[in-house]
PDB file of C-alpha atoms in Angstrom:
ATOM      1  CA  MET A   1     139.326 121.365  62.696  1.00 58.00           C
ATOM      2  CA  THR A   2     142.548 121.364  64.702  1.00 73.00           C
ATOM      3  CA  GLU A   3     141.848 118.700  67.330  1.00 86.00           C
ATOM      4  CA  PHE A   4     139.557 115.700  66.916  1.00 93.00           C
ATOM      5  CA  THR A   5     138.882 112.851  69.340  1.00 96.00           C
ATOM      6  CA  VAL A   6     136.487 109.986  68.638  1.00 97.00           C
ATOM      7  CA  THR A   7     135.161 107.785  71.425  1.00 97.00           C
ATOM      8  CA  GLY A   8     134.429 104.087  70.985  1.00 96.00           C
ATOM      9  CA  PHE A   9     133.859 101.135  73.260  1.00 96.00           C
ATOM     10  CA  ARG A  10     136.847  99.384  74.776  1.00 95.00           C
ATOM     11  CA  GLN A  11     135.305  95.975  74.142  1.00 94.00           C
ATOM     12  CA  VAL A  12     132.209  94.559  72.400  1.00 95.00           C
ATOM     13  CA  PRO A  13     130.951  91.027  71.601  1.00 94.00           C
ATOM     14  CA  PRO A  14     132.671  89.391  68.623  1.00 94.00           C
ATOM     15  CA  PHE A  15     129.597  89.671  66.375  1.00 94.00           C
ATOM     16  CA  ALA A  16     129.600  93.471  66.781  1.00 95.00           C
ATOM     17  CA  ARG A  17     133.247  94.080  65.967  1.00 95.00           C
ATOM     18  CA  GLY A  18     133.584  96.061  62.776  1.00 95.00           C
ATOM     19  CA  ILE A  19     129.952  97.133  63.059  1.00 96.00           C
ATOM     20  CA  VAL A  20     129.991  99.590  65.984  1.00 97.00           C
ATOM     21  CA  ARG A  21     129.337 103.106  64.730  1.00 98.00           C
ATOM     22  CA  ASP A  22     132.580 104.775  65.755  1.00 98.00           C
ATOM     23  CA  LEU A  23     133.997 102.957  62.707  1.00 98.00           C
ATOM     24  CA  ARG A  24     132.072 105.355  60.449  1.00 98.00           C
ATOM     25  CA  VAL A  25     133.699 108.369  62.035  1.00 98.00           C
ATOM     26  CA  ARG A  26     137.169 106.813  61.920  1.00 98.00           C
ATOM     27  CA  TRP A  27     136.623 105.998  58.237  1.00 98.00           C
ATOM     28  CA  ALA A  28     135.548 109.554  57.415  1.00 98.00           C
ATOM     29  CA  LEU A  29     138.582 110.972  59.191  1.00 97.00           C
ATOM     30  CA  GLU A  30     140.903 108.569  57.378  1.00 97.00           C
ATOM     31  CA  GLU A  31     139.384 109.503  54.004  1.00 98.00           C
ATOM     32  CA  ALA A  32     139.658 113.206  54.825  1.00 97.00           C
ATOM     33  CA  GLY A  33     143.249 112.830  55.954  1.00 96.00           C
ATOM     34  CA  LEU A  34     142.467 114.494  59.273  1.00 94.00           C
ATOM     35  CA  PRO A  35     144.484 113.438  62.326  1.00 94.00           C
ATOM     36  CA  TYR A  36     142.530 112.199  65.320  1.00 95.00           C
ATOM     37  CA  GLU A  37     142.855 110.610  68.715  1.00 95.00           C
ATOM     38  CA  VAL A  38     140.776 107.702  70.014  1.00 97.00           C
ATOM     39  CA  ASP A  39     139.269 107.659  73.492  1.00 95.00           C
ATOM     40  CA  LEU A  40     137.835 104.343  74.676  1.00 96.00           C
ATOM     41  CA  VAL A  41     135.079 103.828  77.218  1.00 96.00           C
ATOM     42  CA  ASP A  42     134.118 100.577  78.889  1.00 94.00           C
ATOM     43  CA  PRO A  43     130.500  99.605  78.123  1.00 93.00           C
ATOM     44  CA  SER A  44     129.897  99.380  81.872  1.00 93.00           C
ATOM     45  CA  GLU A  45     130.627 103.119  82.094  1.00 94.00           C
ATOM     46  CA  ARG A  46     128.200 104.227  79.405  1.00 92.00           C
ATOM     47  CA  LYS A  47     125.606 105.476  81.911  1.00 95.00           C
ATOM     48  CA  ALA A  48     128.122 107.234  84.125  1.00 96.00           C
ATOM     49  CA  PRO A  49     127.407 110.974  84.486  1.00 96.00           C
ATOM     50  CA  ALA A  50     130.802 111.919  83.064  1.00 92.00           C
ATOM     51  CA  TYR A  51     130.139 109.962  79.870  1.00 94.00           C
ATOM     52  CA  LEU A  52     126.523 111.090  79.551  1.00 95.00           C
ATOM     53  CA  ARG A  53     127.779 114.651  79.407  1.00 93.00           C
ATOM     54  CA  LYS A  54     129.572 113.666  76.196  1.00 93.00           C
ATOM     55  CA  GLN A  55     126.928 111.308  74.786  1.00 96.00           C
ATOM     56  CA  PRO A  56     123.525 111.789  76.450  1.00 96.00           C
ATOM     57  CA  PHE A  57     122.203 108.436  75.200  1.00 96.00           C
ATOM     58  CA  GLY A  58     125.182 106.499  76.542  1.00 96.00           C
ATOM     59  CA  MET A  59     126.146 105.093  73.154  1.00 96.00           C
ATOM     60  CA  VAL A  60     129.048 105.512  70.727  1.00 97.00           C
ATOM     61  CA  PRO A  61     130.398 107.339  68.976  1.00 97.00           C
ATOM     62  CA  ALA A  62     130.967 110.509  70.837  1.00 95.00           C
ATOM     63  CA  ALA A  63     133.418 113.033  69.493  1.00 96.00           C
ATOM     64  CA  THR A  64     135.204 116.180  70.481  1.00 93.00           C
ATOM     65  CA  ILE A  65     136.073 118.768  67.846  1.00 89.00           C
ATOM     66  CA  ASP A  66     138.217 121.631  69.073  1.00 88.00           C
ATOM     67  CA  GLY A  67     136.905 121.022  72.591  1.00 86.00           C
ATOM     68  CA  ALA A  68     133.211 120.859  71.643  1.00 90.00           C
ATOM     69  CA  ALA A  69     131.425 117.582  72.515  1.00 92.00           C
ATOM     70  CA  LEU A  70     129.349 116.000  69.742  1.00 95.00           C
ATOM     71  CA  PHE A  71     127.357 112.809  69.249  1.00 96.00           C
ATOM     72  CA  GLU A  72     125.444 110.882  66.536  1.00 97.00           C
ATOM     73  CA  SER A  73     127.532 109.189  63.872  1.00 97.00           C
ATOM     74  CA  GLY A  74     125.750 110.765  60.909  1.00 97.00           C
ATOM     75  CA  ALA A  75     126.099 114.279  62.261  1.00 97.00           C
ATOM     76  CA  ILE A  76     129.776 113.750  63.039  1.00 97.00           C
ATOM     77  CA  VAL A  77     130.478 112.283  59.595  1.00 97.00           C
ATOM     78  CA  GLN A  78     128.701 115.231  57.969  1.00 97.00           C
ATOM     79  CA  LEU A  79     130.775 117.717  59.981  1.00 94.00           C
ATOM     80  CA  VAL A  80     133.952 115.909  58.956  1.00 95.00           C
ATOM     81  CA  ALA A  81     132.791 115.886  55.318  1.00 96.00           C
ATOM     82  CA  GLU A  82     132.209 119.616  55.396  1.00 94.00           C
ATOM     83  CA  GLU A  83     135.936 119.989  56.077  1.00 91.00           C
ATOM     84  CA  SER A  84     136.968 117.799  53.147  1.00 94.00           C
ATOM     85  CA  GLU A  85     136.313 118.095  49.428  1.00 94.00           C
ATOM     86  CA  ALA A  86     137.237 114.413  49.221  1.00 95.00           C
ATOM     87  CA  LEU A  87     133.967 113.625  51.023  1.00 98.00           C
ATOM     88  CA  MET A  88     131.687 116.521  50.085  1.00 97.00           C
ATOM     89  CA  PRO A  89     131.615 118.180  46.640  1.00 95.00           C
ATOM     90  CA  THR A  90     131.826 121.953  46.498  1.00 94.00           C
ATOM     91  CA  GLU A  91     129.237 122.222  43.702  1.00 95.00           C
ATOM     92  CA  THR A  92     125.698 122.810  44.957  1.00 96.00           C
ATOM     93  CA  ALA A  93     123.797 120.052  43.094  1.00 95.00           C
ATOM     94  CA  PRO A  94     126.089 117.107  43.915  1.00 95.00           C
ATOM     95  CA  ARG A  95     126.532 118.418  47.455  1.00 96.00           C
ATOM     96  CA  ARG A  96     122.782 118.253  47.965  1.00 97.00           C
ATOM     97  CA  GLU A  97     122.694 114.733  46.548  1.00 97.00           C
ATOM     98  CA  VAL A  98     125.378 113.623  48.995  1.00 98.00           C
ATOM     99  CA  VAL A  99     123.411 114.988  51.953  1.00 98.00           C
ATOM    100  CA  VAL A 100     120.184 113.355  50.722  1.00 98.00           C
ATOM    101  CA  TRP A 101     121.818 109.931  50.380  1.00 98.00           C
ATOM    102  CA  MET A 102     123.547 110.285  53.740  1.00 98.00           C
ATOM    103  CA  HIS A 103     120.159 110.726  55.367  1.00 98.00           C
ATOM    104  CA  ALA A 104     118.589 107.977  53.251  1.00 98.00           C
ATOM    105  CA  ALA A 105     121.220 105.572  54.575  1.00 98.00           C
ATOM    106  CA  LEU A 106     120.539 106.515  58.186  1.00 98.00           C
ATOM    107  CA  ASN A 107     116.783 107.055  58.135  1.00 98.00           C
ATOM    108  CA  THR A 108     115.449 104.634  55.511  1.00 98.00           C
ATOM    109  CA  LEU A 109     117.998 101.826  55.208  1.00 98.00           C
ATOM    110  CA  GLU A 110     119.462 101.530  58.673  1.00 98.00           C
ATOM    111  CA  PRO A 111     116.306 100.964  60.779  1.00 98.00           C
ATOM    112  CA  PRO A 112     115.209  97.687  59.110  1.00 98.00           C
ATOM    113  CA  LEU A 113     118.781  96.470  58.596  1.00 98.00           C
ATOM    114  CA  ASP A 114     119.627  97.176  62.218  1.00 98.00           C
ATOM    115  CA  ALA A 115     116.445  95.413  63.308  1.00 97.00           C
ATOM    116  CA  LEU A 116     117.355  92.353  61.222  1.00 97.00           C
ATOM    117  CA  PHE A 117     120.881  92.331  62.636  1.00 98.00           C
ATOM    118  CA  ALA A 118     119.533  92.525  66.194  1.00 97.00           C
ATOM    119  CA  LEU A 119     116.926  89.847  65.508  1.00 97.00           C
ATOM    120  CA  ASP A 120     119.468  87.390  64.121  1.00 96.00           C
ATOM    121  CA  MET A 121     122.297  88.131  66.533  1.00 95.00           C
ATOM    122  CA  LEU A 122     120.427  88.718  69.770  1.00 94.00           C
ATOM    123  CA  HIS A 123     116.968  87.166  69.478  1.00 94.00           C
ATOM    124  CA  GLY A 124     117.287  84.288  67.006  1.00 91.00           C
ATOM    125  CA  GLY A 125     116.330  81.747  69.652  1.00 91.00           C
ATOM    126  CA  GLU A 126     113.189  83.570  70.765  1.00 92.00           C
ATOM    127  CA  SER A 127     109.857  81.916  70.002  1.00 94.00           C
ATOM    128  CA  TRP A 128     108.579  84.979  68.145  1.00 95.00           C
ATOM    129  CA  ALA A 129     111.637  85.411  65.903  1.00 92.00           C
ATOM    130  CA  PRO A 130     110.623  83.045  63.044  1.00 94.00           C
ATOM    131  CA  ALA A 131     107.322  84.861  62.605  1.00 95.00           C
ATOM    132  CA  ARG A 132     108.940  88.301  62.618  1.00 95.00           C
ATOM    133  CA  ARG A 133     111.858  87.616  60.290  1.00 97.00           C
ATOM    134  CA  PRO A 134     110.148  87.141  56.869  1.00 97.00           C
ATOM    135  CA  GLY A 135     108.394  90.516  57.012  1.00 97.00           C
ATOM    136  CA  LEU A 136     111.579  92.224  58.111  1.00 97.00           C
ATOM    137  CA  VAL A 137     113.563  90.616  55.301  1.00 97.00           C
ATOM    138  CA  GLU A 138     110.926  91.711  52.788  1.00 98.00           C
ATOM    139  CA  THR A 139     111.237  95.317  53.969  1.00 98.00           C
ATOM    140  CA  VAL A 140     115.015  95.122  53.747  1.00 98.00           C
ATOM    141  CA  ARG A 141     114.868  93.669  50.233  1.00 98.00           C
ATOM    142  CA  ASP A 142     112.514  96.423  49.046  1.00 98.00           C
ATOM    143  CA  ARG A 143     114.825  99.154  50.303  1.00 98.00           C
ATOM    144  CA  LEU A 144     117.981  97.481  49.047  1.00 98.00           C
ATOM    145  CA  ALA A 145     116.398  97.276  45.596  1.00 98.00           C
ATOM    146  CA  VAL A 146     116.089 101.063  45.518  1.00 98.00           C
ATOM    147  CA  VAL A 147     119.761 101.482  46.407  1.00 98.00           C
ATOM    148  CA  ALA A 148     120.748  98.917  43.778  1.00 98.00           C
ATOM    149  CA  GLY A 149     118.709 100.839  41.226  1.00 98.00           C
ATOM    150  CA  ARG A 150     120.511 104.043  42.139  1.00 98.00           C
ATOM    151  CA  LEU A 151     123.896 102.330  41.789  1.00 98.00           C
ATOM    152  CA  GLU A 152     123.127 100.674  38.444  1.00 96.00           C
ATOM    153  CA  GLY A 153     125.855 101.948  36.116  1.00 95.00           C
ATOM    154  CA  ARG A 154     127.534 103.931  38.911  1.00 97.00           C
ATOM    155  CA  ALA A 155     130.578 103.126  40.993  1.00 97.00           C
ATOM    156  CA  TYR A 156     129.275 105.214  43.888  1.00 98.00           C
ATOM    157  CA  LEU A 157     126.061 106.939  44.924  1.00 98.00           C
ATOM    158  CA  VAL A 158     126.948 110.388  43.599  1.00 96.00           C
ATOM    159  CA  ASP A 159     129.357 109.896  40.692  1.00 87.00           C
ATOM    160  CA  ARG A 160     132.414 109.683  42.952  1.00 95.00           C
ATOM    161  CA  PHE A 161     133.105 108.414  46.438  1.00 98.00           C
ATOM    162  CA  SER A 162     131.661 110.666  49.149  1.00 98.00           C
ATOM    163  CA  ALA A 163     130.415 110.741  52.723  1.00 98.00           C
ATOM    164  CA  ALA A 164     127.170 109.216  51.444  1.00 98.00           C
ATOM    165  CA  ASP A 165     129.069 106.042  50.584  1.00 98.00           C
ATOM    166  CA  ILE A 166     130.666 105.903  54.027  1.00 98.00           C
ATOM    167  CA  LEU A 167     127.256 105.851  55.670  1.00 98.00           C
ATOM    168  CA  MET A 168     125.563 103.647  53.079  1.00 98.00           C
ATOM    169  CA  ALA A 169     128.324 101.032  53.078  1.00 98.00           C
ATOM    170  CA  SER A 170     128.438 101.077  56.881  1.00 98.00           C
ATOM    171  CA  VAL A 171     124.696 100.410  56.979  1.00 98.00           C
ATOM    172  CA  LEU A 172     124.855  97.674  54.341  1.00 98.00           C
ATOM    173  CA  ARG A 173     127.518  95.912  56.398  1.00 98.00           C
ATOM    174  CA  LEU A 174     124.793  95.197  58.971  1.00 98.00           C
ATOM    175  CA  ALA A 175     123.584  92.528  56.527  1.00 98.00           C
ATOM    176  CA  GLY A 176     127.011  90.901  56.362  1.00 97.00           C
ATOM    177  CA  HIS A 177     125.782  87.783  58.159  1.00 96.00           C
ATOM    178  CA  THR A 178     123.328  87.213  55.280  1.00 97.00           C
ATOM    179  CA  ASP A 179     123.643  87.154  51.481  1.00 97.00           C
ATOM    180  CA  LEU A 180     121.203  90.038  50.997  1.00 98.00           C
ATOM    181  CA  CYS A 181     123.991  92.301  49.745  1.00 98.00           C
ATOM    182  CA  SER A 182     126.803  89.935  48.871  1.00 96.00           C
ATOM    183  CA  ALA A 183     124.661  87.939  46.419  1.00 97.00           C
ATOM    184  CA  ASP A 184     123.292  91.022  44.683  1.00 98.00           C
ATOM    185  CA  PRO A 185     125.077  91.769  41.373  1.00 98.00           C
ATOM    186  CA  VAL A 186     125.123  95.503  42.095  1.00 98.00           C
ATOM    187  CA  LEU A 187     125.304  95.806  45.871  1.00 98.00           C
ATOM    188  CA  GLY A 188     127.922  93.086  46.314  1.00 98.00           C
ATOM    189  CA  PRO A 189     130.537  94.778  44.096  1.00 98.00           C
ATOM    190  CA  TYR A 190     129.615  98.214  45.482  1.00 98.00           C
ATOM    191  CA  LEU A 191     130.218  97.094  49.045  1.00 98.00           C
ATOM    192  CA  ALA A 192     133.455  95.396  48.022  1.00 98.00           C
ATOM    193  CA  ARG A 193     134.659  98.640  46.402  1.00 98.00           C
ATOM    194  CA  CYS A 194     133.918 100.596  49.553  1.00 98.00           C
ATOM    195  CA  GLU A 195     135.480  98.034  51.874  1.00 98.00           C
ATOM    196  CA  GLY A 196     138.532  97.818  49.637  1.00 98.00           C
ATOM    197  CA  ARG A 197     139.431 101.463  50.112  1.00 98.00           C
ATOM    198  CA  PRO A 198     142.655 101.973  52.077  1.00 98.00           C
ATOM    199  CA  ALA A 199     140.954 104.425  54.436  1.00 98.00           C
ATOM    200  CA  PHE A 200     138.300 101.859  55.336  1.00 98.00           C
ATOM    201  CA  ARG A 201     140.916  99.193  55.974  1.00 98.00           C
ATOM    202  CA  ALA A 202     142.886 101.611  58.179  1.00 98.00           C
ATOM    203  CA  ALA A 203     139.774 102.525  60.180  1.00 98.00           C
ATOM    204  CA  LEU A 204     138.698  98.906  60.595  1.00 98.00           C
ATOM    205  CA  ASP A 205     142.193  97.779  61.583  1.00 97.00           C
ATOM    206  CA  SER A 206     142.316 100.573  64.148  1.00 97.00           C
ATOM    207  CA  GLN A 207     138.997  99.602  65.710  1.00 97.00           C
ATOM    208  CA  LEU A 208     139.832  95.894  65.800  1.00 97.00           C
ATOM    209  CA  ALA A 209     143.256  96.613  67.268  1.00 97.00           C
ATOM    210  CA  ASP A 210     141.623  98.556  70.105  1.00 96.00           C
ATOM    211  CA  TYR A 211     139.389  95.580  70.872  1.00 96.00           C
ATOM    212  CA  ALA A 212     142.346  93.209  70.738  1.00 95.00           C
ATOM    213  CA  ARG A 213     144.330  95.296  73.206  1.00 93.00           C
ATOM    214  CA  HIS A 214     141.478  95.115  75.681  1.00 90.00           C
ATOM    215  CA  GLU A 215     140.515  91.478  75.189  1.00 85.00           C
ATOM    216  CA  PRO A 216     139.600  89.990  78.584  1.00 81.00           C
ATOM    217  CA  ALA A 217     142.208  87.618  79.935  1.00 72.00           C
ATOM    218  CA  GLY A 218     141.531  83.971  79.186  1.00 64.00           C
ATOM    219  CA  THR A 219     139.349  84.524  76.104  1.00 59.00           C
TER     220      THR A 219
END
């Protein structure tokens, strides 16, 4: 990779800051030590034809690698990891494990955690929310228990930090408004280890600084 640009939103509601998925790509690039530029789009422009050519679903992140437009955070993180031994082992067996846990984070953990986040942050006052939440929390707990079991006795998912941890920690952060992870004796320390990495702090600071620069006047 010689040129990399990641696209994020110019501004999001306070509860979403530090959660929006361009953070995952920034984090991967920081861990890999790859230089990148940031391109910001206003949420009001997400359905504009010019942006849909970069991200057909009108979401973030979008990315450009050597002039080629890409989308989907997991795919972008995997492509970055393939350029960096720091994120993807060269040995076949651990490399396969990393890919498996990357997809587990996105396909098995993220859907219920994202649904819980949306329920609590966007729909908590709806009449149907109290009936929906207990079942959703039960699903989340069941899946978190599997991850905790995997991490028992391990610092990271696959022996050392990898792209799998970037995606898993990013997904677990969706539960940050609850104690589902923070109160767990395995998941709490795991998430703290991931969030304590200098590359994560650099990526988060970068995203939050972008939001701060574009804070609406008077807020």
